[in-house]
Structures are given as C-alpha cells and as structure tokens.
Coordinates of C-alpha atoms in Angstrom, one line a residue:
M287 CA 130.6 85.0 142.2
P288 CA 127.1 84.5 144.0
G289 CA 125.0 81.7 142.5
G290 CA 121.5 81.8 141.0
R291 CA 119.7 84.2 138.4
E292 CA 120.5 87.3 140.2
A293 CA 124.4 86.6 139.9
C294 CA 124.2 86.6 136.1
G295 CA 124.0 90.1 136.4
R296 CA 123.8 92.4 133.0
F297 CA 124.8 89.2 131.1
L298 CA 121.1 88.4 131.1
G299 CA 120.3 91.6 129.5
V300 CA 123.1 91.4 126.9
L301 CA 122.9 87.7 126.0
A302 CA 119.0 88.1 125.7
R303 CA 119.2 90.5 122.9
P304 CA 118.1 88.5 119.9
T305 CA 118.9 88.9 116.3
A306 CA 116.0 90.0 114.2
P307 CA 114.7 86.4 113.0
L308 CA 115.4 85.0 116.8
A309 CA 113.4 87.7 118.3
S310 CA 110.2 85.9 116.9
C311 CA 111.1 82.7 116.3
A312 CA 115.1 83.7 118.5
A313 CA 118.4 84.6 119.4
V314 CA 121.9 83.4 119.3
T315 CA 122.9 79.8 118.5
A316 CA 124.4 77.2 120.8
R317 CA 127.5 75.5 121.4
L318 CA 130.8 75.7 119.5
A319 CA 132.3 72.3 118.5
V320 CA 134.5 71.1 121.3
R321 CA 136.9 69.6 118.9
V322 CA 137.0 70.6 115.1
R323 CA 139.8 69.7 112.6
L324 CA 141.6 72.6 110.8
G325 CA 141.9 71.8 107.2
N326 CA 142.5 73.1 103.6
T327 CA 143.3 72.1 100.2
A328 CA 146.1 69.8 98.9
G329 CA 149.5 71.3 99.5
E330 CA 148.4 73.2 102.7
D331 CA 148.8 71.8 106.4
T332 CA 145.5 70.0 107.0
G333 CA 146.4 70.1 110.9
R334 CA 146.2 66.3 111.0
P335 CA 149.5 64.3 110.9
P336 CA 149.8 61.5 107.7
D337 CA 148.5 58.2 108.5
P338 CA 151.2 55.7 107.8
T339 CA 148.7 52.9 107.3
K340 CA 147.0 54.5 104.4
T341 CA 147.3 52.7 101.1
L342 CA 146.7 53.7 97.4
E343 CA 143.4 51.7 97.7
D344 CA 142.4 53.9 100.7
D345 CA 142.9 56.9 98.3
V346 CA 140.8 55.4 95.6
A347 CA 138.1 54.5 98.0
S348 CA 138.1 57.8 99.4
E349 CA 136.9 59.3 96.1
V350 CA 133.8 57.0 96.0
Q351 CA 130.8 59.5 95.7
R352 CA 128.6 59.4 98.7
T353 CA 126.0 61.7 100.4
I354 CA 125.6 63.2 103.8
T355 CA 122.0 64.3 104.9
G356 CA 121.1 66.9 107.1
I357 CA 118.5 69.9 107.2
G358 CA 118.8 72.4 104.4
V359 CA 118.3 76.1 105.6
C360 CA 119.1 78.1 102.6
P361 CA 118.5 77.3 99.2
G362 CA 121.4 76.9 96.6
K363 CA 123.6 74.4 95.2
V364 CA 127.5 75.3 95.5
V365 CA 130.7 73.5 94.8
G366 CA 133.9 74.0 97.0
P367 CA 136.8 72.4 99.0
V368 CA 136.2 71.5 102.6
V369 CA 137.7 73.7 105.4
F370 CA 137.2 72.9 109.0
L371 CA 136.8 75.7 111.4
P372 CA 140.0 75.7 113.5
E373 CA 140.3 74.2 116.9
P374 CA 139.2 76.5 119.7
L375 CA 141.8 78.0 122.1
A376 CA 143.4 75.4 124.4
E377 CA 142.5 76.1 127.9
P378 CA 145.3 77.7 129.9
S379 CA 146.7 75.2 132.5
P380 CA 145.2 75.4 135.9
G381 CA 148.6 75.4 137.5
L382 CA 149.8 78.7 135.8
R383 CA 150.2 81.4 138.5
L384 CA 152.3 84.4 138.7
R385 CA 155.4 84.7 140.5
P386 CA 155.7 86.0 144.0
T387 CA 157.3 89.0 143.0
A388 CA 154.9 89.7 140.2
D389 CA 153.0 93.1 139.8
L390 CA 149.6 91.7 140.5
Q391 CA 147.5 94.8 139.7
A392 CA 149.5 95.3 136.5
E393 CA 148.4 91.8 135.5
A394 CA 144.7 92.4 136.5
D395 CA 144.8 95.5 134.4
R396 CA 145.5 93.7 131.4
I397 CA 142.1 92.1 131.4
P398 CA 139.8 95.0 130.9
V399 CA 142.4 96.3 128.2
A400 CA 142.1 93.0 126.4
A401 CA 138.1 93.2 126.6
A402 CA 138.1 96.7 125.4
Q403 CA 140.2 95.5 122.4
V404 CA 137.7 92.7 121.6
Q405 CA 134.9 95.1 122.0
A406 CA 136.6 97.6 119.7
D407 CA 137.2 94.7 117.0
L408 CA 133.6 93.5 117.3
E409 CA 132.1 97.1 117.1
R410 CA 134.3 97.8 114.1
A411 CA 133.1 94.7 112.3
A412 CA 129.5 95.6 113.2
A413 CA 129.8 99.0 111.9
S414 CA 130.3 97.6 108.3
A415 CA 127.8 94.9 108.7
T416 CA 123.9 95.3 108.3
G417 CA 120.7 93.5 109.7
D418 CA 121.0 90.2 111.6
T419 CA 124.8 90.2 111.1
R420 CA 125.4 93.6 112.8
D421 CA 122.8 92.8 115.6
V422 CA 124.8 89.7 116.5
L423 CA 128.3 91.5 116.6
E424 CA 126.9 94.3 118.6
A425 CA 125.6 91.9 121.2
T426 CA 128.7 90.0 121.5
A427 CA 130.6 93.3 121.8
A428 CA 128.2 94.3 124.6
M429 CA 129.1 91.1 126.3
A430 CA 132.8 91.9 126.2
A431 CA 132.1 95.4 127.5
D432 CA 130.1 94.2 130.4
P433 CA 132.1 94.5 133.6
T434 CA 131.0 91.5 135.3
L435 CA 133.3 88.9 133.7
A436 CA 136.4 91.3 133.7
A437 CA 135.8 92.3 137.2
D438 CA 135.7 88.7 138.5
A439 CA 138.8 87.8 136.4
A440 CA 140.7 90.7 137.9
R441 CA 139.6 89.6 141.5
R442 CA 141.2 86.2 140.7
V443 CA 144.4 87.6 139.7
I444 CA 144.7 89.8 142.8
D445 CA 143.4 87.1 145.2
E446 CA 144.7 83.8 143.6
H447 CA 147.8 85.0 141.7
L448 CA 146.3 83.4 138.6
I449 CA 147.7 84.5 135.2
A450 CA 145.1 86.9 133.3
E451 CA 144.2 84.1 130.6
R452 CA 143.5 81.6 133.4
A453 CA 141.6 84.1 135.5
V454 CA 139.4 85.0 132.5
W455 CA 138.9 81.4 131.8
E456 CA 137.8 80.7 135.4
A457 CA 135.7 83.6 135.7
A458 CA 133.8 82.9 132.3
E459 CA 133.5 79.3 133.6
S460 CA 131.7 80.3 136.7
V461 CA 129.2 82.7 134.7
A462 CA 128.6 79.9 132.4
Q463 CA 127.8 77.5 134.9
Q464 CA 125.3 79.7 136.4
F465 CA 123.6 80.0 133.0
E466 CA 123.5 76.1 132.6
A467 CA 121.9 75.9 136.2
L468 CA 119.0 78.0 134.9
G469 CA 118.5 75.6 132.2
G470 CA 116.5 76.1 128.8
Y471 CA 117.4 79.2 126.9
F472 CA 120.0 80.5 129.3
A473 CA 121.7 77.1 129.4
E474 CA 122.2 77.6 125.7
R475 CA 123.7 81.0 126.2
A476 CA 126.8 79.5 128.0
R477 CA 128.2 79.0 124.4
D478 CA 128.2 82.8 124.1
I479 CA 130.1 83.4 127.1
A480 CA 132.7 80.9 126.0
D481 CA 132.9 83.0 122.7
V482 CA 133.7 86.1 124.5
R483 CA 136.1 84.2 126.6
D484 CA 138.0 83.1 123.9
R485 CA 138.4 86.4 122.2
I486 CA 139.6 87.9 125.4
V487 CA 142.2 85.1 126.1
A488 CA 143.4 85.3 122.5
A489 CA 143.9 89.2 122.9
L490 CA 145.9 88.7 126.1
S491 CA 148.1 85.9 124.6
G492 CA 148.5 87.8 121.4
R493 CA 147.0 85.2 119.2
P494 CA 144.6 85.8 116.4
A495 CA 140.8 86.0 117.6
P496 CA 138.8 82.8 117.0
G497 CA 137.2 82.8 113.6
V498 CA 137.1 81.6 110.0
P499 CA 140.4 80.4 108.8
D500 CA 142.2 82.1 105.7
H501 CA 142.2 80.1 102.6
P502 CA 143.5 80.9 98.8
E503 CA 139.8 80.1 97.4
P504 CA 136.1 80.2 98.4
F505 CA 135.2 77.1 100.6
V506 CA 132.7 75.1 102.2
L507 CA 133.1 75.5 106.1
V508 CA 132.6 72.5 108.2
A509 CA 132.1 72.6 112.0
L510 CA 130.4 70.8 114.8
D511 CA 128.7 74.2 115.3
L512 CA 129.3 77.7 114.9
A513 CA 129.6 80.5 117.6
P514 CA 127.4 83.4 117.2
S515 CA 130.1 86.0 116.4
V516 CA 131.9 83.7 113.8
T517 CA 128.6 83.0 111.9
A518 CA 127.8 86.7 112.0
S519 CA 131.3 87.5 110.5
L520 CA 131.0 85.3 107.8
D521 CA 131.8 86.5 104.2
P522 CA 129.7 85.3 101.6
A523 CA 132.6 85.9 99.0
R524 CA 134.8 83.6 100.9
V525 CA 132.3 81.1 102.5
L526 CA 130.4 79.2 99.7
A527 CA 128.3 77.2 102.2
I528 CA 128.0 75.9 105.8
V529 CA 127.9 72.3 107.0
T530 CA 127.3 71.8 110.6
D531 CA 127.1 68.5 112.7
G532 CA 124.8 70.6 115.5
A533 CA 122.5 73.2 115.1
G534 CA 119.0 73.1 113.9
P535 CA 116.7 74.8 111.3
T536 CA 115.8 77.7 113.7
S537 CA 119.3 77.9 115.2
H538 CA 121.4 81.3 114.8
T539 CA 123.5 79.6 112.5
A540 CA 120.8 78.7 110.1
I541 CA 118.9 82.0 110.4
V542 CA 122.1 84.2 109.8
A543 CA 123.1 81.8 106.9
N544 CA 119.7 82.4 105.3
A545 CA 119.8 86.1 105.6
M546 CA 123.3 86.3 104.1
G547 CA 122.2 84.0 101.2
I548 CA 124.8 81.2 102.3
P549 CA 123.7 77.8 101.3
A550 CA 123.5 75.7 104.5
V551 CA 123.0 72.2 105.6
V552 CA 122.5 71.9 109.5
A553 CA 122.4 68.9 111.9
A554 CA 124.4 66.9 109.5
T555 CA 125.3 64.4 112.1
G556 CA 128.7 62.8 111.7
A557 CA 129.6 65.2 108.8
S558 CA 132.8 66.6 110.6
E559 CA 134.0 62.8 110.7
A560 CA 132.9 61.6 107.5
L561 CA 134.6 64.6 105.5
A562 CA 138.2 65.2 105.1
A563 CA 140.1 68.7 104.4
G564 CA 140.2 69.4 100.9
D565 CA 137.3 67.0 99.8
T566 CA 135.4 68.7 97.1
V567 CA 131.7 68.5 98.0
L568 CA 128.4 69.7 96.4
V569 CA 126.2 71.2 99.1
D570 CA 122.5 71.5 98.3
G571 CA 121.0 73.8 100.8
S572 CA 117.4 73.3 99.9
A573 CA 117.6 69.3 99.7
G574 CA 119.9 69.4 102.8
T575 CA 122.6 67.2 101.3
V576 CA 126.3 67.3 101.0
L577 CA 127.5 65.2 98.0
V578 CA 131.2 64.2 98.2
H579 CA 133.2 63.9 95.1
P580 CA 130.5 65.1 92.7
T581 CA 131.2 64.2 89.0
D582 CA 132.4 66.9 86.6
Q583 CA 129.0 67.0 85.1
Q584 CA 127.3 67.6 88.5
V585 CA 129.7 70.4 89.4
A586 CA 129.2 72.2 85.8
T587 CA 125.6 71.9 86.6
A588 CA 125.6 73.5 89.9
R589 CA 128.0 76.2 88.9
A590 CA 125.8 77.2 85.9
L591 CA 122.8 77.3 88.2
A592 CA 124.8 79.3 90.6
A593 CA 125.7 81.8 88.1
T594 CA 121.9 82.5 87.6
V595 CA 120.9 85.7 89.4
R596 CA 117.0 85.9 90.2
T597 CA 115.2 89.2 91.0
F598 CA 111.8 89.8 91.9
S599 CA 109.9 92.8 91.1
G600 CA 106.0 92.3 90.9
E601 CA 103.2 90.1 92.4
G602 CA 103.6 86.7 93.7
R603 CA 101.6 84.1 91.6
T604 CA 101.6 80.5 90.8
A605 CA 101.7 79.3 87.3
D606 CA 98.1 79.6 86.7
G607 CA 97.8 82.8 88.5
H608 CA 96.8 82.0 91.8
R609 CA 97.8 85.2 94.1
V610 CA 100.4 84.7 96.9
Q611 CA 101.8 87.9 98.6
L612 CA 105.5 87.8 98.9
L613 CA 106.6 89.9 101.9
A614 CA 109.6 90.7 103.8
N615 CA 110.4 90.4 107.5
I616 CA 112.0 93.3 109.0
G617 CA 113.9 93.5 112.2
D618 CA 114.7 97.4 112.5
P619 CA 114.1 100.5 110.5
A620 CA 117.6 100.1 108.7
G621 CA 116.1 97.0 106.9
A622 CA 113.2 98.8 105.4
E623 CA 115.0 100.3 102.4
P624 CA 116.8 97.2 101.4
A625 CA 113.7 95.0 101.6
A626 CA 111.8 97.5 99.4
A627 CA 114.6 97.6 97.0
A628 CA 114.6 93.8 96.7
G629 CA 111.1 94.0 95.4
A630 CA 109.2 92.9 98.5
E631 CA 105.3 93.6 98.1
G632 CA 105.2 94.8 101.8
V633 CA 106.3 93.8 105.3
G634 CA 104.5 90.6 106.7
L635 CA 106.5 90.9 110.1
F636 CA 107.8 94.2 111.3
R637 CA 109.5 93.3 114.9
S638 CA 109.2 96.1 117.1
E639 CA 111.4 94.8 119.9
F640 CA 114.5 96.9 118.5
C641 CA 112.7 100.0 120.3
F642 CA 112.8 98.1 123.6
L643 CA 115.9 96.1 123.9
D644 CA 119.2 97.2 125.8
R645 CA 117.3 99.9 127.6
E646 CA 117.0 100.7 131.3
Q647 CA 113.4 102.6 130.5
P648 CA 110.9 101.8 128.0
P649 CA 111.1 104.1 124.7
T650 CA 109.0 107.2 124.7
T651 CA 105.9 107.5 122.4
E652 CA 108.1 110.0 120.1
E653 CA 110.9 107.6 119.8
Q654 CA 108.7 104.9 118.7
V655 CA 106.8 107.1 116.2
S656 CA 110.0 108.1 114.5
A657 CA 111.2 104.7 114.0
Y658 CA 107.9 103.3 112.9
R659 CA 107.5 106.1 110.3
T660 CA 110.9 105.0 108.6
V661 CA 109.4 101.7 107.8
F662 CA 105.9 102.8 106.9
H663 CA 107.5 105.4 104.7
A664 CA 109.5 102.9 102.8
F665 CA 106.4 100.8 101.9
A666 CA 104.1 103.8 101.2
G667 CA 100.9 102.2 99.6
R668 CA 102.0 98.5 100.7
K669 CA 101.0 96.6 103.7
V670 CA 103.3 96.6 106.6
V671 CA 102.3 94.1 109.5
I672 CA 103.8 95.4 112.8
R673 CA 104.0 92.9 115.8
T674 CA 103.6 94.4 119.1
L675 CA 106.3 94.0 121.7
D676 CA 107.3 90.3 122.1
S677 CA 109.2 90.3 125.2
G678 CA 109.9 87.6 127.8
A679 CA 111.6 84.1 127.3
D680 CA 114.7 84.6 125.1
K681 CA 114.2 88.6 125.3
P682 CA 113.9 89.8 128.9
L683 CA 113.9 93.4 129.3
H684 CA 115.7 95.3 132.0
F685 CA 112.5 97.3 132.8
L686 CA 110.1 94.5 133.2
S687 CA 110.6 92.3 136.3
V688 CA 109.2 88.8 136.0
D689 CA 109.0 86.5 138.9
D690 CA 111.4 83.6 138.8
E691 CA 110.4 81.4 136.1
E692 CA 111.5 77.6 135.8
N693 CA 110.6 77.5 132.0
P694 CA 110.6 81.2 130.6
A695 CA 109.3 79.8 127.1
L696 CA 106.2 78.7 128.7
G697 CA 106.0 81.8 130.9
V698 CA 105.0 85.5 130.7
R699 CA 106.0 86.7 127.3
G700 CA 104.4 88.3 124.2
L701 CA 101.0 89.5 124.8
R702 CA 101.0 88.0 128.2
T703 CA 103.3 90.8 129.3
A704 CA 100.5 93.3 128.6
E705 CA 98.4 91.9 131.5
K706 CA 101.1 92.9 133.9
W707 CA 102.3 96.2 132.1
P708 CA 99.2 97.4 130.3
E709 CA 100.5 100.7 130.0
L710 CA 103.3 99.6 127.6
L711 CA 100.7 98.2 125.1
E712 CA 98.8 101.3 125.3
Q713 CA 101.6 103.3 124.5
Q714 CA 102.8 101.3 121.7
L715 CA 99.4 101.3 120.0
E716 CA 99.3 105.0 120.2
A717 CA 102.7 105.3 118.6
I718 CA 101.8 102.9 115.7
A719 CA 98.3 104.8 115.3
I720 CA 100.1 108.1 115.2
A721 CA 103.0 106.8 112.7
A722 CA 100.4 105.3 110.6
A723 CA 98.5 108.4 110.2
A724 CA 101.4 110.3 109.2
E725 CA 102.3 108.0 106.5
E726 CA 100.7 106.2 103.5
A727 CA 101.5 102.4 104.2
E728 CA 98.5 100.1 104.9
V729 CA 99.1 99.3 108.4
W730 CA 98.1 96.2 110.2
V731 CA 99.0 95.3 113.9
M732 CA 99.3 91.8 115.3
A733 CA 99.9 90.5 118.9
P734 CA 102.6 87.7 119.6
M735 CA 101.9 84.7 121.7
V736 CA 98.0 84.5 121.6
S737 CA 96.6 81.4 123.1
T738 CA 92.9 82.0 123.7
V739 CA 89.8 83.5 122.1
A740 CA 89.5 86.1 124.9
E741 CA 93.1 87.2 124.5
T742 CA 92.1 87.8 120.9
E743 CA 89.1 89.7 121.6
W744 CA 90.7 92.0 124.2
F745 CA 93.6 92.7 121.8
V746 CA 91.3 93.6 118.8
A747 CA 89.4 95.8 121.2
R748 CA 92.4 97.7 122.3
C749 CA 93.6 98.2 118.8
A750 CA 90.1 99.6 117.8
A751 CA 90.4 102.0 120.8
H752 CA 93.5 103.5 119.2
G753 CA 92.0 103.6 115.7
L754 CA 93.8 100.6 114.4
E755 CA 91.1 98.7 112.6
T756 CA 93.1 95.8 111.1
A757 CA 94.2 94.0 114.1
G758 CA 95.4 90.1 114.0
V759 CA 97.3 87.6 115.9
M760 CA 100.1 85.3 115.5
I761 CA 99.6 81.8 115.6
E762 CA 102.3 80.2 117.7
V763 CA 101.0 77.7 119.9
P764 CA 98.8 74.6 119.3
S765 CA 95.7 75.9 121.2
A766 CA 95.6 79.1 118.9
A767 CA 96.0 76.9 115.7
L768 CA 93.2 74.5 117.1
L769 CA 90.8 77.6 117.9
A770 CA 91.7 79.3 114.6
G771 CA 87.9 79.7 113.6
P772 CA 86.6 81.3 116.7
I773 CA 90.0 83.2 116.9
L774 CA 89.4 84.6 113.4
A775 CA 85.9 85.5 114.0
R776 CA 87.5 88.2 116.1
A777 CA 90.7 88.9 114.6
H778 CA 91.0 90.2 110.9
F779 CA 94.0 88.0 110.1
A780 CA 96.5 85.6 111.4
S781 CA 100.2 85.1 110.8
I782 CA 101.7 81.8 111.6
G783 CA 105.2 82.0 113.3
T784 CA 106.4 78.5 112.3
N785 CA 109.6 78.6 114.5
D786 CA 107.8 78.8 117.7
L787 CA 104.8 76.7 116.5
T788 CA 107.4 73.9 115.9
Q789 CA 108.9 74.4 119.3
Y790 CA 105.7 74.3 121.1
T791 CA 104.2 71.5 119.0
M792 CA 107.2 69.2 119.2
A793 CA 108.1 70.2 123.0
A794 CA 111.6 70.9 121.6
D795 CA 113.6 73.9 122.4
R796 CA 114.2 75.5 119.0
L797 CA 117.6 76.5 120.1
L798 CA 119.0 73.1 121.1
G799 CA 120.9 71.8 118.4
S800 CA 120.4 68.1 119.8
L801 CA 116.9 68.6 119.1
A802 CA 117.3 69.7 115.4
E803 CA 115.4 66.6 114.0
L804 CA 112.1 67.7 116.1
S805 CA 112.8 71.4 115.6
D806 CA 111.9 71.0 112.0
P807 CA 109.0 72.7 110.3
W808 CA 108.5 69.9 107.9
Q809 CA 107.2 67.8 110.8
P810 CA 103.8 66.4 109.7
A811 CA 102.1 67.6 113.1
V812 CA 103.2 71.2 112.6
L813 CA 101.8 71.1 109.2
Q814 CA 98.7 69.6 110.5
L815 CA 98.3 72.6 112.6
V816 CA 99.0 75.2 109.8
A817 CA 96.3 73.3 107.8
A818 CA 93.7 73.7 110.9
T819 CA 94.6 77.4 111.0
C820 CA 93.9 77.9 107.3
R821 CA 90.7 76.1 107.6
G822 CA 89.7 78.6 110.4
G823 CA 90.6 81.3 108.2
D824 CA 88.6 80.0 105.3
L825 CA 85.7 79.5 107.6
Q826 CA 85.6 83.2 108.7
G827 CA 86.9 84.6 105.4
R828 CA 90.2 85.9 106.9
P829 CA 93.7 85.7 105.3
V830 CA 96.2 83.5 106.7
G831 CA 100.0 84.2 106.4
V832 CA 103.3 82.6 107.4
C833 CA 106.2 84.7 108.7
G834 CA 108.4 82.0 110.1
E835 CA 111.7 80.9 108.6
A836 CA 109.6 78.0 106.8
A837 CA 108.5 80.9 104.4
S838 CA 111.8 81.2 103.1
N839 CA 112.1 77.7 101.8
P840 CA 110.9 77.6 98.3
V841 CA 109.8 73.9 98.6
L842 CA 108.1 74.3 101.9
A843 CA 106.6 77.6 100.7
A844 CA 104.8 75.4 98.0
V845 CA 103.5 73.2 100.8
L846 CA 102.0 76.1 102.8
V847 CA 100.4 77.8 99.8
G848 CA 98.8 74.4 99.1
L849 CA 97.5 74.3 102.5
G850 CA 95.8 77.5 102.1
V851 CA 98.2 80.2 103.2
S852 CA 97.8 83.4 101.2
S853 CA 100.8 85.3 102.0
L854 CA 104.6 84.5 102.9
S855 CA 107.0 86.6 104.6
M856 CA 110.7 86.1 104.7
T857 CA 114.2 87.6 104.6
A858 CA 114.1 89.6 101.4
R859 CA 117.1 87.6 99.8
A860 CA 114.7 84.7 99.7
I861 CA 112.0 86.1 97.7
P862 CA 113.2 85.8 94.2
D863 CA 113.7 81.9 94.8
V864 CA 110.2 81.5 96.3
A865 CA 108.7 83.4 93.7
A866 CA 110.5 81.5 90.9
L867 CA 109.1 78.0 92.3
L868 CA 105.6 79.2 92.8
G869 CA 105.8 80.6 89.3
A870 CA 106.6 77.3 88.1
V871 CA 103.8 75.3 89.5
T872 CA 100.1 75.5 89.6
I873 CA 97.9 75.9 92.7
G874 CA 96.6 72.4 92.0
R875 CA 100.0 71.1 92.2
C876 CA 100.8 72.9 95.3
R877 CA 97.7 71.3 97.0
E878 CA 98.8 67.9 95.8
V879 CA 102.2 68.2 97.4
A880 CA 100.6 69.6 100.6
Q881 CA 98.5 66.3 100.9
L882 CA 101.6 64.3 100.3
A883 CA 103.4 66.2 103.2
L884 CA 100.3 65.8 105.6
A885 CA 100.3 62.1 104.9
A886 CA 104.0 61.5 105.7
E887 CA 105.0 60.2 109.1
S888 CA 108.1 62.2 109.7
A889 CA 109.8 65.3 108.6
A890 CA 112.4 63.7 106.4
E891 CA 109.7 61.7 104.6
A892 CA 107.5 64.8 104.1
R893 CA 110.6 66.4 102.6
A894 CA 111.6 63.6 100.4
V895 CA 108.1 63.0 98.9
V896 CA 107.6 66.7 98.1
R897 CA 110.9 67.2 96.4
A898 CA 110.4 64.0 94.4
A899 CA 107.0 65.4 93.1
L900 CA 108.4 68.6 92.0
P901 CA 110.7 68.2 88.9
Q902 CA 110.8 71.8 88.5
L903 CA 113.2 72.0 91.3
D904 CA 116.1 70.5 89.4
E905 CA 115.3 73.0 86.4
L906 CA 115.4 75.9 88.8
G907 CA 118.5 74.7 90.8
L908 CA 116.5 74.4 94.1

C-alpha cells in the first residue's frame, strides 16, 4: 500500500469515530497487551505450567496481604478472583504459503467473507448495547467492513501465494505502520487495527474471537490493556472489576468502565506480574488500589457496601445546603431518556458530533433540529448545555479537509474549524435555535477549544445573532483558564473539560497509557487552573461547571466544589455516588480539602491527602 496519510484511506474516518466521552475529552484506547496470562480459579487450567521449585513456604508467603496501586477511574469496592485476559492470537508463520496447485482466488475470497462475519458479530453485539458500548462496537464493525484491509490481504494471496491468515496479518501490519508513522493519536489507533486483524484471523482459522474468557463465577479481569471492542463488550454481571497495567484515567478502557459502572484501576504498573490467577483481590475503584488476599472482615464489609443501591432524585447539595447542580453528559439522543430517568438535573454536556460523524456530507438543518429536539424534549424545564461541533484532532470529518498537520491535537479543531468553514457553525446555531424554540428546555450553547478573548467575543455574537442568549465556552487550554476573567466578561458561563485541560497542561497525550501518571486530573497544576477559572467566574459573577471525567469521581468532585465549581456533569451512572458524598460534607470541608489538593506536589499526594481528610468515604464505601 502507498505510504503517507492518504494511504490510510477510509480507516482515518472509521478510526476517528469517538465514543461519546472521548469526543470531548476522546476516542478509542491504545494497545492491547503483548503478552497476557490466562488464568482462573483453583481446579481449572491457569495457562501456566506448575513450578517444581515452589514450596509450601512459597504458598504461605503468597497469602501475605499486599496492595497494588494505580489510578482509580470508577468508584466501588468489589471482591473477586483474578482472571487474566487470554493471550492474543499467535502470529501466523511468515513461511506459510499455498501449494502451487492451490486455488488462489478461492483462498482470497475467504477474506471478505471472514471480515463480513466479524462485522456481523460486532453489529449484533452493538444492537443489544447502548451508549458508549454501542458506539465502540459499531466503530470496530465499521473497521472490519472497510474494504482497504481486505483488498490488500486478497492481493497478497494472489500475488505472493500467502495463506489467508498470513495475508491479513501482513496487510494489517502495513496499515498499522502507516498510522504509527503519523504519530500522536493515529499511532495509538494501530491497536484498533490489530484488534480487527485478530478477529478476522480467528474467523479464518475457526477459532473463537478474542475477548473476555468464560468463567464459572464473576471475576476481576486483569490485563496489560484492553482492546476497544473487548472493553465495550464487557458484561458487568460477569466482570466485577478491571485492573490494567497500562491505559490511563482518560483512556477508552477507563471511560467505558465508568459508563458501565465497573470499578476499575488503570495504570497499575506491574499488576499482571504481581498477581496470580485465582488470587482473591479487593478492588477499590475510587482509591485506585488492589488489595491482594483481603481478610474475611474486609471482604464482608466490601460486599455489604456493594449491595447498597444508591439513587438520586432531587437537587445536589452539600450537607449544609450549598447548591451544586448534578448534570449528565449525553453523547447522542438515545442517552437522553436514561439520563433523565437516572435523576439528572439537566445536561451539562450534549455532544453534537454524533450528527456529523461517518458522513460524506454535513447533516441538514432539518436533521439536526430533529436530533436536538429529542434531548431538549427529555429535559423539558431543565438546563441542556449543547456543545457546538468539536471536530479535528481525534475526530476528523470526511467533508472537512485540513492541510497536513504534524500534531492535530494542536491544530485546527473545535471552534477553530469555524474560521475555515463558518457556514457549518451558522447552520448548527440555526438548528439549535429552531429546536430550542420548539421545546421547553433551558438551552445553553458553548463552544469547544476556545483559547482567546477574541474567539469568545465572536462566538457569543454569533449565538446572539441566532437568538441564543446564553452562550458560553469550554475551558480546555491553559490560556483560557488564565484569561477566565476577561473571557467570562463576554461569555455567560464556562464549562471545564478536564480531560483536555489535563492533556494540554501536562503536555501528555491523554490516550497514551505510557503517560497515564501525567494524564491525571489530580495533577496540582491542573487543579490550579481550575481554581483560576473559578476566580475568573467569581470576578464576573458567572457560573463555572466541570463536564470532564473528573466530575464523576466523588472525591475529586468534592475538591472541585471546594475550588468554586457550581455544577458537575458526568455519566448518569455516577450521579448517585457524587450526590452521596457531597451530601455528607459541608462546603467548608470541601474548601479545606481543595486547599490540601492545591498544596500537594503530585497527583498521588493530592489524592492521598484528600482521601485521608474525608472519613465519610469509608462510611459510604467510596
């Protein structure tokens, strides 16, 4: 295949399709483990030969309690046995070629059939899924359906006499190398190509598709990392928790786990080596710890807390009545009703990209109006904050052609696209205004990737021209946080996207598992910028919210409220836990722990000192 960005063909559009959270703050996670051990409980094959040198003393020593630390991304304490993700498919031998008398065309024809089977399996799984899970499965199915990979593999069968499995492997390797050469976000997408490759090779060879192993009881899944489709296909009834050596707090693994309500600890370096198949572990998704061999009392306490079902219906407040709006993040119209049913007070982030992705032409005004009205209708009488098109970087669109960018994350994205294609923004604002007029929701509009006062002033003026009087901005880059005062002298509100703000503050790609420690919203530098934004809001009498993944962490939510944040928007599933902790602490206590976090010198220290200062966490099981 030819080299360069063009050679990636339609894969660019397919791979760029983000899950809802990764649209603002992302997309699909990076690499699957290169080697992972298969394990299960005693009495079953652990996938590892017995060690003849192991003694009784070793067995006794293995029962010693120890703690593995990572980054918690979904609250909850669960206990279960360790099961490792099975090893990925072995690479077909490079020397495998067809006999001279073989029917080359028949062998080549097997490839699109296998790809279609993979596509159908993934689409079938997507049909019974919702939200982020459905988005990822559909995106992976689209990759399997793309003819680029299958056509190149078929050519290799005809020209080089490779067996179909080897041809697919080499064709996928070629595409992956091109993405790796592009660097940044696209380099991380090479993992997605390998995921599709493995599924097609499995279909060709009659083996089970890669995925979560069967196990007779619910378990804790341990892996170096998880492929996007594996994460999206997790069954919360089977997988009690996730522990990964890699990935980060804003990775796909973390975001989907949070959306599903599966406690997860990511960036737990060395976990795969430190744990053994069948080990009983207590995973604390809030503290980011994995306790190996918990005591009977610890197990009983964790299970009692896990049996507690929290709900939320009302208004978010601290114990002494300080008001904090608890809102939901919505990725598409289908998410509106579930979020409303979960008791969300409104929508703090309605991502509008769903209308524009995977299309050759932008949606019509009528299409947009219909989609927006669905969400506005579900939240009649309540606030809905819709974000205008956030394209570029990890969300390139077929109909927007940007010159070659060495670093798309720092290129033409978000509101910057409106300078080159102003008609898209004008049409979208028109559609939002029509939809808002037809429904009873309190509609606010905000622009992504705002960096300057001038951009803010221009966007607010464009909204006003369409009769949209409540216009705000997202704070995702340090310049916007530092200029929050003058920016909020123009804008009516600000919403902090902590995923991107962390990425740009720490100069760390949020999708790179190797930079997970830096991609942590607990970083004191990030919290300092949140505080600066809130000071700007106070100065101008404007509300400041948070709509990034940080809002869904109850402990960090208390810190954000203490810094001056007035609303928190998150996956609807997280609202009850956040409400429970806020309802157990006073605003004064929130301010105290916020100062502790600001004074810390690392993310780990900030997290630790705040947790130590909130005894309510143990009582609530958070």
